Amino acid sequence: MPTSDASGLDVEAIREDFPILERKIGGDVTVPGPDETDDQPLYYLDNAATSHTPRQVVEAMTDYYYEYNSNVHRGIHSLSQEASIAYEEAHDRAAEFVGADGREEVVFTKNTTEAFNLVAYTWGLTELEPGENVVTTQMEHHASLVTWQQLCEKQGAEIRYVEIDEDGRLDMDDLRSKVDDDTAMVSAVHVSNTLGTINPVSEITDIAHEHGALSFIDGAQAVPTRPVDVAEIDADFYAFSGHKMLGPTGIGVLYGKQHLLEELPPFLVGGAMIRRVEFEGTTWEDLPWKFEAGTPPIAEAVGLTAAIDYLEDVGMEAIERHESELARYAYDRLSEFDDIEIYGPHEERGGLVGFNLEGVHAHDLSSILDDHGVAVRAGDHCTQPLHDVLGVPASTRASFYLYNTREEIDELIDAVDTARQLFA
Amino acid sequence: MPTSDASGLDVEAIREDFPILERKIGGDVTVPGPDETDDQPLYYLDNAATSHTPRQVVEAMTDYYYEYNSNVHRGIHSLSQEASIAYEEAHDRAAEFVGADGREEVVFTKNTTEAFNLVAYTWGLTELEPGENVVTTQMEHHASLVTWQQLCEKQGAEIRYVEIDEDGRLDMDDLRSKVDDDTAMVSAVHVSNTLGTINPVSEITDIAHEHGALSFIDGAQAVPTRPVDVAEIDADFYAFSGHKMLGPTGIGVLYGKQHLLEELPPFLVGGAMIRRVEFEGTTWEDLPWKFEAGTPPIAEAVGLTAAIDYLEDVGMEAIERHESELARYAYDRLSEFDDIEIYGPHEERGGLVGFNLEGVHAHDLSSILDDHGVAVRAGDHCTQPLHDVLGVPASTRASFYLYNTREEIDELIDAVDTARQLFA
Amino acid sequence: MSGSDMYRQQILDHYKNPRNYGEMQDPDFSHVGENPSCGDTIQVDVKLADDDETIEQVAFSGDGCAISQAAASLLTETLPGKSIDELQAMDTDDIVDMLGVDISPMRIKCAVLARQVAQDGSKLYRGELDEKDRTITEE
Amino acid sequence: MSGSDMYRQQILDHYKNPRNYGEMQDPDFSHVGENPSCGDTIQVDVKLADDDETIEQVAFSGDGCAISQAAASLLTETLPGKSIDELQAMDTDDIVDMLGVDISPMRIKCAVLARQVAQDGSKLYRGELDEKDRTITEE
Ligand SMILES: Cc1ncc(COP(=O)(O)O)c(C=O)c1O
Ligand SMILES: Cc1ncc(COP(=O)(O)O)c(C=O)c1O
């Protein structure tokens, strides 16, 4: 597959780092992995759900398991020292990648979802009071929306959802009117996983701060796809997941401003996060360890470091350009058809396009696309309330990453046409 | 290294599955992995902290990443179906391995520590009331001890610690006297990670049930090392970690009786654990998904399945015999020296021996052992209160697994002797 | 078990021209179900013969994907003449046989929704099920 | 940076025969520290010269591993004659130089405990530090 865009990425070379892109599909799916009846090339356009994992990341984890696997923090023997250093430095690397001040501001969680819950359980249960409110948006992922909704219910606080306009952009006037001096937290998604909308998170954070509220930005779709600087955004909390940025499953990152994390009580308690335990009481470790109880995701941290190395080698600006270009191309090609409805803005969008083909349920469409090797996501994308706003039960989403090409989008368009014929 | 015991394990063949056992150490530890100055063979006796990972497990995860990596549950395309089936079946496999009734009773957490916290946050915050008490033991790991301690403090409940006798066994009379009709939870470690004591967890659970209390058994050291049947124990909750049983980091298991898990509110909220989300409220998924919010540890679940396969291939009875034999041998050899104090019972012990060499701090001893390639753990092993009871700030622990040999214990004894000479 | 295989003529025909679509006037029992993540919703109305056991007529309404709707439509043709016991004995294989195509694992929940709705409806009718708001076949 | 390398003659000698061990009668300042996971505890007592700036005499007490105790013992010999400013300027490298051996990464916290206790003590004395219960050098 040739390099097919002007973003400067050597897509052909990149694809060689991802063995799964050679995979054929079409046969028995009840047995994981390829089988002889698989005969259809794969066009993987489901990157917003999870990205694939390059050799460099898998090999870094294999090296960990084969060469210096050990529990961390407390061991004095050589393997434990090596593992500890790698694990601790992974925090530095993640901090640097998103512009945090240092490892004190980087807590490893299991995923973005846990990062939200961590803040809800620690900040939320101790600080959020009846009469106060949390402002979030109609386009939040369930990780954020359900967390704030449930927290507000528990605390007797109000939850407010900022509306979207017809283009699928955040209505900033509505946001300004909903944030008031009783607002304790403003939480918004950086890049919408359904609409592709890129929100003005720095402005949103400023508005929060003007009213003395904190801001929590959901970066699950942003960190993998563009340069992110949490200091520039001035976000109080920011979260993302390893598995969406070429890294492994089982690891996510909560960024928090140091003074905030210091003030919060711990979340999970147990080993590694304590300083001194007596039968009568316990004192806590310093940051970030205070928030990392038990044996942490060590191999996953090593994998995350390798993923960050890979992304920086390619260059986040180039990845952003490549994605934007593919998204624009997909949007334009899908726009050619009157029976296709596209969601989200045309300009300034992340590298994904959500749409529906008239008369064909998204799940049926996805099944038919799969038959042509085109892997997209169909459903509610963990944004059910947003789908209610859009007035559809589900949508189909094609999402792109550094290894995707225009040719794959052409395959998508062709496969959509087959579905159109079938249901005509 | 020849097979060195009568347990029936082919240790030599087993060792070939673990590339890390070929590792040399002794050089620079600030750079993870081997370097040219490493010249000392490794004798890894720190298995209670974390076990090593056989090729079969690493390769299963590599296959996942290279062949069917995808997000789970909701995807319709082939990769997602394959990943979903593998992920869901991992629950069945874990259920079967410990005698649970089915996947409904198996929640994947990040580790044992999170399993305890999950129950504390869900059951504890909603059910535990002032005036009630939680009974646990002096030999609990911080994962259990700190969790119950903090929960009781929050809820205004009482925490009671069952004492140990001189041999390091649980004082069952003390337990019987501490469990009363106000006891809501009895939590005990199955195999102590410091003393090696094997607790009568079935009897403990019976006592809890006689008083209408629940039981939570910490199986972090038991599941890796012996056949475990949660139904036979009749435990209400039972927890263990993948990384201690040849599996990857980043995954643990909470077993819970189905009717209990059904009654509990969710813990982490977000994607995948919801049924229907509206701006006004949310309903939850069925078990076990209700407790698994966000993208779960998919590759890790695949790795855990492979680890269970490996353990069952070798045979849990044989592993238990092998471990017991090594522990007895180590105990007996360490007993030859008057300046060595051993903790825990002589008979019926798990595969680990904790001790101190008179006049040498455990950390110094561990540093010197490391110089001889002997990797042991030195410190408080996340049981600080137990160390207070034992009257020592720290201890040194040698812990064995299926790939260890008597010869490695001889190396330990020789290295201890070097330390003895050095400090004489 | 691949996508287009599922969309054979019969399925598409029943999806495009659903049989017995609409709400019944005087059903003996009626029940609804949905799969929230799909947005599939189905109501099944059943009229029994005088023996209070034999299914006489079945109607369905609702919307959703082709698999769920075609399965409901086919079911309204299959059930009449069967007994409630026979309905309750139907399993997933029976539905797959009825559809005449392999259903991929992630779509099984769509295929079996109508059957489960009918079964739960009959159980509620017989008092064998305490109370059930909506039937759901998603895990 | 391997184990036995750390236990050269000087370290073992200071561990077995600690210098200036015990509590001082009339220290100008005194402070304690511990590393809970090690069980290392150290108290450092300091007597200043009349200039209220030059360290005249240092004693330590406590117990723990050889590295922490030897470092404390060595420090009591190194500090007299130095100024408080000089004490406060000491960094980890100075301690490693003082010990004369490489310290492995996980043991650095043991090596620097006594120095940190002395530094915190001097800051408390000068009012540069608000209040500090115990000094800890574990992360
Ligand atoms: C008895 C016991 N319980 C709990 C744990 C905690 O396990 P994890 O660190 O995997 O959460 C351990 C391991 O350190 C243990 O040995
Ligand atoms: C915008 C957004 N937020 C949060 C999440 C949740 O991420 P995770 O499932 O890794 O917790 C996702 C991914 O599904 C997402 O797209």
Short mmCIF file of C-alpha atoms in Angstrom, two decimals, chain B:
data_model
loop_
_atom_site.label_atom_id
_atom_site.label_comp_id
_atom_site.label_asym_id
_atom_site.label_seq_id
_atom_site.Cartn_x
_atom_site.Cartn_y
_atom_site.Cartn_z
CA MET B 1 20.31 -27.43 36.56
CA PRO B 2 19.01 -30.93 37.28
CA THR B 3 15.60 -31.85 38.60
CA SER B 4 16.24 -31.92 42.28
CA ASP B 5 13.19 -33.17 44.05
CA ALA B 6 10.72 -35.98 44.21
CA SER B 7 7.60 -33.91 43.56
CA GLY B 8 7.41 -35.20 40.02
CA LEU B 9 8.04 -31.86 38.35
CA ASP B 10 10.42 -31.80 35.46
CA VAL B 11 12.04 -28.62 36.69
CA GLU B 12 14.71 -28.69 34.05
CA ALA B 13 12.13 -28.65 31.27
CA ILE B 14 10.09 -26.02 33.06
CA ARG B 15 13.08 -23.71 33.41
CA GLU B 16 13.50 -23.68 29.66
CA ASP B 17 10.16 -21.95 29.34
CA PHE B 18 11.43 -19.00 31.38
CA PRO B 19 14.02 -17.01 29.42
CA ILE B 20 14.70 -14.69 32.34
CA LEU B 21 16.20 -17.53 34.35
CA GLU B 22 19.16 -17.39 31.93
CA ARG B 23 19.75 -13.77 32.86
CA LYS B 24 23.07 -12.76 34.37
CA ILE B 25 23.22 -9.87 36.81
CA GLY B 26 25.80 -7.86 38.70
CA GLY B 27 26.38 -4.93 36.37
CA ASP B 28 24.67 -1.61 35.96
CA VAL B 29 21.13 -1.66 37.33
CA THR B 30 20.24 1.85 36.22
CA VAL B 31 19.70 0.61 32.68
CA PRO B 32 16.94 -2.01 32.56
CA GLY B 33 17.95 -5.33 31.06
CA PRO B 34 21.27 -7.14 30.75
CA ASP B 35 24.56 -5.39 30.02
CA GLU B 36 28.10 -6.61 29.34
CA THR B 37 29.20 -6.25 32.91
CA ASP B 38 26.55 -8.68 34.14
CA ASP B 39 28.43 -11.85 35.06
CA GLN B 40 26.60 -13.45 37.94
CA PRO B 41 23.95 -16.17 37.39
CA LEU B 42 20.56 -15.33 38.82
CA TYR B 43 18.92 -17.33 41.61
CA TYR B 44 15.45 -15.88 41.72
CA LEU B 45 13.85 -16.51 45.11
CA ASP B 46 11.42 -13.59 45.13
CA ASN B 47 8.38 -15.34 43.72
CA ALA B 48 5.99 -14.20 46.41
CA ALA B 49 6.53 -10.64 45.16
CA THR B 50 6.01 -11.58 41.54
CA SER B 51 6.54 -14.71 39.51
CA HIS B 52 8.30 -14.89 36.18
CA THR B 53 6.46 -15.26 32.94
CA PRO B 54 6.89 -18.25 30.65
CA ARG B 55 7.17 -17.96 26.89
CA GLN B 56 3.71 -19.43 26.52
CA VAL B 57 2.16 -16.48 28.33
CA VAL B 58 4.22 -13.80 26.61
CA GLU B 59 3.54 -15.41 23.24
CA ALA B 60 -0.19 -15.58 23.86
CA MET B 61 -0.17 -11.82 24.48
CA THR B 62 2.03 -11.20 21.45
CA ASP B 63 -0.41 -13.23 19.36
CA TYR B 64 -3.19 -11.07 20.70
CA TYR B 65 -1.44 -7.86 19.71
CA TYR B 66 -0.28 -9.16 16.32
CA GLU B 67 -3.38 -11.08 15.31
CA TYR B 68 -6.64 -10.00 16.96
CA ASN B 69 -6.06 -6.89 19.03
CA SER B 70 -9.33 -4.98 19.31
CA ASN B 71 -11.63 -3.40 21.82
CA VAL B 72 -14.20 -5.79 23.25
CA HIS B 73 -17.91 -6.23 23.97
CA ARG B 74 -19.43 -3.84 21.51
CA GLY B 75 -17.66 -4.32 18.22
CA ILE B 76 -19.26 -6.16 15.34
CA HIS B 77 -16.21 -6.50 13.12
CA SER B 78 -14.23 -9.73 13.11
CA LEU B 79 -11.29 -8.61 15.23
CA SER B 80 -13.61 -7.29 17.90
CA GLN B 81 -15.57 -10.51 17.92
CA GLU B 82 -12.42 -12.55 18.30
CA ALA B 83 -11.09 -10.32 21.06
CA SER B 84 -14.45 -10.28 22.83
CA ILE B 85 -14.72 -14.04 22.81
CA ALA B 86 -11.19 -14.44 24.13
CA TYR B 87 -11.79 -11.82 26.80
CA GLU B 88 -15.09 -13.25 27.94
CA GLU B 89 -13.79 -16.82 27.92
CA ALA B 90 -10.90 -15.75 30.12
CA HIS B 91 -13.51 -15.22 32.81
CA ASP B 92 -14.83 -18.75 32.32
CA ARG B 93 -11.30 -20.12 32.52
CA ALA B 94 -10.53 -18.25 35.74
CA ALA B 95 -13.87 -19.32 37.20
CA GLU B 96 -13.18 -22.95 36.44
CA PHE B 97 -9.63 -22.69 37.82
CA VAL B 98 -10.78 -21.69 41.30
CA GLY B 99 -14.10 -23.53 41.37
CA ALA B 100 -16.43 -20.56 40.83
CA ASP B 101 -19.82 -21.18 39.28
CA GLY B 102 -19.24 -19.16 36.12
CA ARG B 103 -18.11 -15.90 34.62
CA GLU B 104 -20.75 -14.00 36.56
CA GLU B 105 -18.68 -14.59 39.68
CA VAL B 106 -15.37 -13.46 38.21
CA VAL B 107 -14.53 -9.77 38.01
CA PHE B 108 -11.23 -8.74 36.49
CA THR B 109 -9.53 -6.04 38.52
CA LYS B 110 -6.05 -4.59 38.15
CA ASN B 111 -4.71 -6.60 41.08
CA THR B 112 -5.64 -8.13 44.43
CA THR B 113 -5.47 -4.73 46.05
CA GLU B 114 -8.18 -3.32 43.81
CA ALA B 115 -10.35 -6.36 44.54
CA PHE B 116 -10.29 -5.49 48.25
CA ASN B 117 -11.01 -1.85 47.54
CA LEU B 118 -13.87 -2.74 45.22
CA VAL B 119 -15.61 -4.60 48.03
CA ALA B 120 -14.79 -1.88 50.55
CA TYR B 121 -16.25 0.84 48.32
CA THR B 122 -19.34 -1.09 47.27
CA TRP B 123 -20.25 -3.37 50.15
CA GLY B 124 -18.42 -1.42 52.81
CA LEU B 125 -19.74 2.07 52.19
CA THR B 126 -23.32 0.85 51.79
CA GLU B 127 -23.57 -1.99 54.31
CA LEU B 128 -21.07 -1.56 57.11
CA GLU B 129 -22.58 0.38 59.97
CA PRO B 130 -21.42 2.02 63.18
CA GLY B 131 -21.43 -0.53 65.97
CA GLU B 132 -20.53 -3.33 63.61
CA ASN B 133 -17.06 -4.72 63.28
CA VAL B 134 -14.67 -6.22 60.76
CA VAL B 135 -12.46 -9.03 62.00
CA THR B 136 -9.17 -9.53 60.26
CA THR B 137 -5.76 -10.83 61.32
CA GLN B 138 -2.40 -9.55 62.44
CA MET B 139 -0.83 -11.24 59.46
CA GLU B 140 -2.79 -9.49 56.73
CA HIS B 141 -1.08 -7.89 53.79
CA HIS B 142 -1.58 -4.11 53.60
CA ALA B 143 -3.96 -4.70 50.67
CA SER B 144 -6.40 -6.19 53.12
CA LEU B 145 -5.38 -4.62 56.42
CA VAL B 146 -5.26 -0.99 55.31
CA THR B 147 -8.44 -1.36 53.28
CA TRP B 148 -10.45 -2.66 56.25
CA GLN B 149 -8.81 -0.22 58.63
CA GLN B 150 -9.65 2.79 56.50
CA LEU B 151 -13.15 1.52 55.76
CA CYS B 152 -13.89 1.01 59.46
CA GLU B 153 -12.59 4.48 60.21
CA LYS B 154 -14.88 5.96 57.56
CA GLN B 155 -17.92 4.01 58.66
CA GLY B 156 -17.38 4.32 62.39
CA ALA B 157 -17.07 0.56 62.66
CA GLU B 158 -14.59 -1.33 64.77
CA ILE B 159 -11.66 -3.27 63.41
CA ARG B 160 -10.37 -6.31 65.27
CA TYR B 161 -7.10 -8.07 64.60
CA VAL B 162 -6.88 -11.77 65.39
CA GLU B 163 -3.57 -12.59 67.04
CA ILE B 164 -0.95 -15.05 65.98
CA ASP B 165 0.68 -17.60 68.26
CA GLU B 166 4.41 -18.17 68.72
CA ASP B 167 4.63 -20.37 65.67
CA GLY B 168 3.05 -17.70 63.53
CA ARG B 169 -0.27 -19.54 63.28
CA LEU B 170 -3.58 -17.84 63.65
CA ASP B 171 -4.93 -18.12 67.21
CA MET B 172 -8.28 -19.67 66.35
CA ASP B 173 -9.56 -19.24 69.90
CA ASP B 174 -8.86 -15.55 69.61
CA LEU B 175 -10.66 -15.53 66.28
CA ARG B 176 -13.67 -17.26 67.79
CA SER B 177 -13.77 -14.75 70.61
CA LYS B 178 -13.45 -11.76 68.29
CA VAL B 179 -16.16 -12.75 65.84
CA ASP B 180 -19.53 -11.91 67.32
CA ASP B 181 -23.01 -11.10 66.10
CA ASP B 182 -21.96 -7.55 65.28
CA THR B 183 -19.30 -8.84 62.93
CA ALA B 184 -20.11 -7.93 59.36
CA MET B 185 -16.97 -9.21 57.65
CA VAL B 186 -14.22 -11.66 58.47
CA SER B 187 -11.18 -11.31 56.25
CA ALA B 188 -8.14 -13.55 56.39
CA VAL B 189 -5.19 -14.30 54.21
CA HIS B 190 -5.17 -17.83 52.81
CA VAL B 191 -1.38 -18.20 52.76
CA SER B 192 0.64 -15.55 54.59
CA ASN B 193 3.19 -13.83 52.37
CA THR B 194 5.51 -13.28 55.36
CA LEU B 195 5.08 -16.27 57.64
CA GLY B 196 4.14 -18.88 55.08
CA THR B 197 1.28 -19.90 57.38
CA ILE B 198 -1.60 -21.68 55.65
CA ASN B 199 -4.79 -20.57 57.36
CA PRO B 200 -7.87 -22.79 57.83
CA VAL B 201 -9.94 -20.54 55.60
CA SER B 202 -12.85 -22.93 55.33
CA GLU B 203 -13.19 -23.04 59.11
CA ILE B 204 -12.77 -19.27 59.32
CA THR B 205 -15.54 -18.84 56.78
CA ASP B 206 -17.80 -21.19 58.74
CA ILE B 207 -17.27 -19.13 61.86
CA ALA B 208 -18.10 -15.96 59.95
CA HIS B 209 -21.25 -17.50 58.58
CA GLU B 210 -22.37 -18.76 61.99
CA HIS B 211 -22.46 -15.14 63.03
CA GLY B 212 -24.09 -13.89 59.85
CA ALA B 213 -20.89 -12.27 58.66
CA LEU B 214 -19.34 -12.43 55.21
CA SER B 215 -15.88 -13.78 54.54
CA PHE B 216 -13.23 -12.35 52.24
CA ILE B 217 -10.21 -14.57 51.71
CA ASP B 218 -6.98 -13.14 50.32
CA GLY B 219 -5.74 -15.77 47.91
CA ALA B 220 -2.85 -13.81 46.39
CA GLN B 221 -0.31 -16.37 47.65
CA ALA B 222 -2.61 -19.39 47.55
CA VAL B 223 -3.98 -19.52 44.02
CA PRO B 224 -0.51 -19.54 42.42
CA THR B 225 0.73 -22.37 44.58
CA ARG B 226 -1.98 -24.94 45.36
CA PRO B 227 -5.38 -26.17 44.20
CA VAL B 228 -8.02 -23.72 45.40
CA ASP B 229 -11.76 -24.29 45.39
CA VAL B 230 -13.73 -21.24 46.46
CA ALA B 231 -16.96 -23.22 46.58
CA GLU B 232 -15.43 -25.72 48.99
CA ILE B 233 -14.11 -22.88 51.16
CA ASP B 234 -17.54 -21.28 50.81
CA ALA B 235 -15.86 -17.86 50.78
CA ASP B 236 -18.10 -14.96 49.86
CA PHE B 237 -15.23 -13.06 48.28
CA TYR B 238 -11.82 -14.28 47.21
CA ALA B 239 -9.06 -12.37 45.43
CA PHE B 240 -5.80 -13.05 43.61
CA SER B 241 -3.35 -11.46 41.14
CA GLY B 242 -2.20 -12.57 37.70
CA HIS B 243 1.40 -11.48 38.14
CA LYS B 244 2.02 -13.92 40.98
CA MET B 245 0.83 -16.95 39.00
CA LEU B 246 2.95 -16.74 35.83
CA GLY B 247 0.56 -14.19 34.35
CA PRO B 248 1.08 -10.58 33.36
CA THR B 249 0.96 -7.47 35.50
CA GLY B 250 -2.19 -5.36 35.24
CA ILE B 251 -4.78 -8.02 36.03
CA GLY B 252 -6.28 -9.47 39.17
CA VAL B 253 -9.41 -11.39 39.99
CA LEU B 254 -12.20 -10.75 42.42
CA TYR B 255 -14.36 -13.79 42.96
CA GLY B 256 -17.71 -13.04 44.59
CA LYS B 257 -20.81 -15.13 45.11
CA GLN B 258 -23.25 -14.21 42.39
CA HIS B 259 -26.11 -13.10 44.62
CA LEU B 260 -23.76 -10.82 46.54
CA LEU B 261 -22.25 -9.25 43.44
CA GLU B 262 -25.74 -8.76 42.08
CA GLU B 263 -26.82 -6.83 45.15
CA LEU B 264 -23.77 -4.57 45.27
CA PRO B 265 -23.84 -1.18 43.59
CA PRO B 266 -21.23 -0.69 40.86
CA PHE B 267 -17.75 0.50 41.76
CA LEU B 268 -16.17 2.26 38.78
CA VAL B 269 -18.68 3.67 36.32
CA GLY B 270 -18.32 4.47 32.63
CA GLY B 271 -18.39 2.55 29.38
CA ALA B 272 -19.04 -1.19 29.09
CA MET B 273 -20.64 -1.48 32.54
CA ILE B 274 -23.83 0.35 31.65
CA ARG B 275 -27.00 -0.85 30.03
CA ARG B 276 -28.70 2.41 29.21
CA VAL B 277 -27.47 5.94 29.84
CA GLU B 278 -29.68 8.97 29.74
CA PHE B 279 -28.94 12.47 30.94
CA GLU B 280 -31.20 11.74 33.90
CA GLY B 281 -29.87 8.40 34.99
CA THR B 282 -28.21 5.13 34.17
CA THR B 283 -28.88 1.41 34.49
CA TRP B 284 -26.20 -1.24 34.82
CA GLU B 285 -25.01 -4.20 32.84
CA ASP B 286 -25.22 -7.78 34.04
CA LEU B 287 -22.42 -9.52 35.91
CA PRO B 288 -19.51 -9.49 35.72
CA TRP B 289 -19.46 -6.50 33.33
CA LYS B 290 -21.22 -4.29 35.85
CA PHE B 291 -17.89 -4.18 37.70
CA GLU B 292 -15.63 -3.71 34.69
CA ALA B 293 -15.79 -0.10 33.55
CA GLY B 294 -13.91 1.13 30.53
CA THR B 295 -11.57 -0.75 28.28
CA PRO B 296 -10.52 -3.76 30.34
CA PRO B 297 -7.14 -5.51 30.50
CA ILE B 298 -7.72 -7.52 27.32
CA ALA B 299 -4.20 -8.66 26.50
CA GLU B 300 -3.71 -9.35 30.19
CA ALA B 301 -6.80 -11.57 30.27
CA VAL B 302 -5.39 -13.51 27.33
CA GLY B 303 -2.14 -13.82 29.26
CA LEU B 304 -3.95 -14.97 32.37
CA THR B 305 -5.69 -17.69 30.40
CA ALA B 306 -2.33 -18.87 29.11
CA ALA B 307 -0.92 -18.82 32.64
CA ILE B 308 -3.79 -20.96 33.91
CA ASP B 309 -3.25 -23.36 31.03
CA TYR B 310 0.40 -23.59 31.92
CA LEU B 311 -0.24 -24.16 35.62
CA GLU B 312 -2.84 -26.82 34.94
CA ASP B 313 -0.56 -28.56 32.48
CA VAL B 314 2.09 -28.84 35.17
CA GLY B 315 -0.52 -29.65 37.79
CA MET B 316 -1.34 -27.66 40.90
CA GLU B 317 -0.85 -30.66 43.21
CA ALA B 318 2.65 -31.20 41.88
CA ILE B 319 3.43 -27.50 42.25
CA GLU B 320 2.22 -27.54 45.82
CA ARG B 321 4.35 -30.59 46.62
CA HIS B 322 7.41 -29.08 44.96
CA GLU B 323 7.03 -25.82 46.85
CA SER B 324 6.49 -27.53 50.20
CA GLU B 325 9.55 -29.62 49.70
CA LEU B 326 11.70 -26.61 48.86
CA ALA B 327 10.30 -24.70 51.81
CA ARG B 328 11.06 -27.56 54.15
CA TYR B 329 14.57 -27.88 52.77
CA ALA B 330 15.19 -24.14 53.13
CA TYR B 331 13.74 -24.13 56.63
CA ASP B 332 15.91 -27.04 57.68
CA ARG B 333 19.08 -25.63 56.18
CA LEU B 334 18.51 -22.20 57.72
CA SER B 335 17.77 -23.88 61.06
CA GLU B 336 21.32 -25.22 61.15
CA PHE B 337 22.52 -21.76 62.17
CA ASP B 338 22.02 -20.35 65.66
CA ASP B 339 22.26 -16.78 64.40
CA ILE B 340 19.27 -17.17 62.11
CA GLU B 341 15.74 -16.57 63.32
CA ILE B 342 12.99 -18.07 61.15
CA TYR B 343 9.40 -16.81 61.19
CA GLY B 344 6.28 -18.90 60.81
CA PRO B 345 5.46 -22.54 61.39
CA HIS B 346 7.75 -25.45 60.56
CA GLU B 347 4.98 -27.77 59.37
CA GLU B 348 2.32 -26.99 56.81
CA ARG B 349 3.80 -23.89 55.34
CA GLY B 350 3.59 -22.29 51.95
CA GLY B 351 6.62 -22.14 49.71
CA LEU B 352 8.43 -19.30 51.38
CA VAL B 353 10.68 -18.77 54.37
CA GLY B 354 11.12 -15.46 56.18
CA PHE B 355 14.15 -15.02 58.43
CA ASN B 356 16.71 -12.66 59.90
CA LEU B 357 20.44 -13.04 60.35
CA GLU B 358 21.51 -11.74 63.73
CA GLY B 359 23.33 -8.43 63.60
CA VAL B 360 22.68 -7.86 59.91
CA HIS B 361 19.81 -5.69 58.77
CA ALA B 362 17.60 -7.40 56.18
CA HIS B 363 18.40 -4.70 53.65
CA ASP B 364 22.11 -5.21 54.05
CA LEU B 365 21.66 -8.94 53.79
CA SER B 366 19.61 -8.57 50.64
CA SER B 367 22.23 -6.31 49.05
CA ILE B 368 24.93 -8.84 49.77
CA LEU B 369 22.81 -11.75 48.53
CA ASP B 370 22.17 -9.81 45.34
CA ASP B 371 25.88 -9.62 44.81
CA HIS B 372 25.85 -13.41 44.74
CA GLY B 373 22.96 -13.50 42.32
CA VAL B 374 20.44 -14.45 44.98
CA ALA B 375 17.28 -12.37 44.59
CA VAL B 376 15.24 -12.31 47.79
CA ARG B 377 12.92 -9.71 49.20
CA ALA B 378 13.99 -7.73 52.27
CA GLY B 379 11.78 -5.32 54.10
CA ASP B 380 8.34 -5.41 55.57
CA HIS B 381 6.67 -7.32 52.70
CA CYS B 382 3.65 -5.05 53.04
CA THR B 383 2.98 -6.45 56.50
CA GLN B 384 4.35 -3.70 58.74
CA PRO B 385 1.98 -4.40 61.64
CA LEU B 386 2.96 -8.07 61.59
CA HIS B 387 6.61 -7.05 61.77
CA ASP B 388 5.78 -4.92 64.77
CA VAL B 389 4.29 -8.04 66.36
CA LEU B 390 7.39 -10.03 65.46
CA GLY B 391 9.45 -7.21 66.96
CA VAL B 392 11.67 -6.67 63.92
CA PRO B 393 11.71 -3.76 61.49
CA ALA B 394 12.15 -6.04 58.50
CA SER B 395 12.83 -9.58 57.43
CA THR B 396 14.37 -11.39 54.53
CA ARG B 397 12.14 -13.69 52.55
CA ALA B 398 13.10 -16.44 50.15
CA SER B 399 10.09 -17.63 48.17
CA PHE B 400 9.96 -20.51 45.74
CA TYR B 401 8.04 -21.50 42.68
CA LEU B 402 7.82 -24.35 40.23
CA TYR B 403 11.13 -23.51 38.54
CA ASN B 404 13.25 -23.33 41.70
CA THR B 405 15.69 -26.00 42.85
CA ARG B 406 17.45 -27.12 46.01
CA GLU B 407 20.72 -25.96 44.48
CA GLU B 408 19.38 -22.43 44.50
CA ILE B 409 18.67 -22.75 48.20
CA ASP B 410 22.25 -23.93 48.71
CA GLU B 411 23.39 -20.77 46.93
CA LEU B 412 21.25 -18.77 49.35
CA ILE B 413 22.81 -20.46 52.34
CA ASP B 414 26.33 -19.86 51.00
CA ALA B 415 25.57 -16.20 50.31
CA VAL B 416 24.15 -15.77 53.80
CA ASP B 417 27.41 -17.14 55.09
CA THR B 418 29.36 -14.48 53.18
CA ALA B 419 27.25 -11.82 54.84
CA ARG B 420 27.88 -13.46 58.20
CA GLN B 421 31.65 -13.33 57.61
CA LEU B 422 31.51 -9.74 56.40
CA PHE B 423 29.66 -8.53 59.45
CA ALA B 424 31.45 -10.77 61.95
#
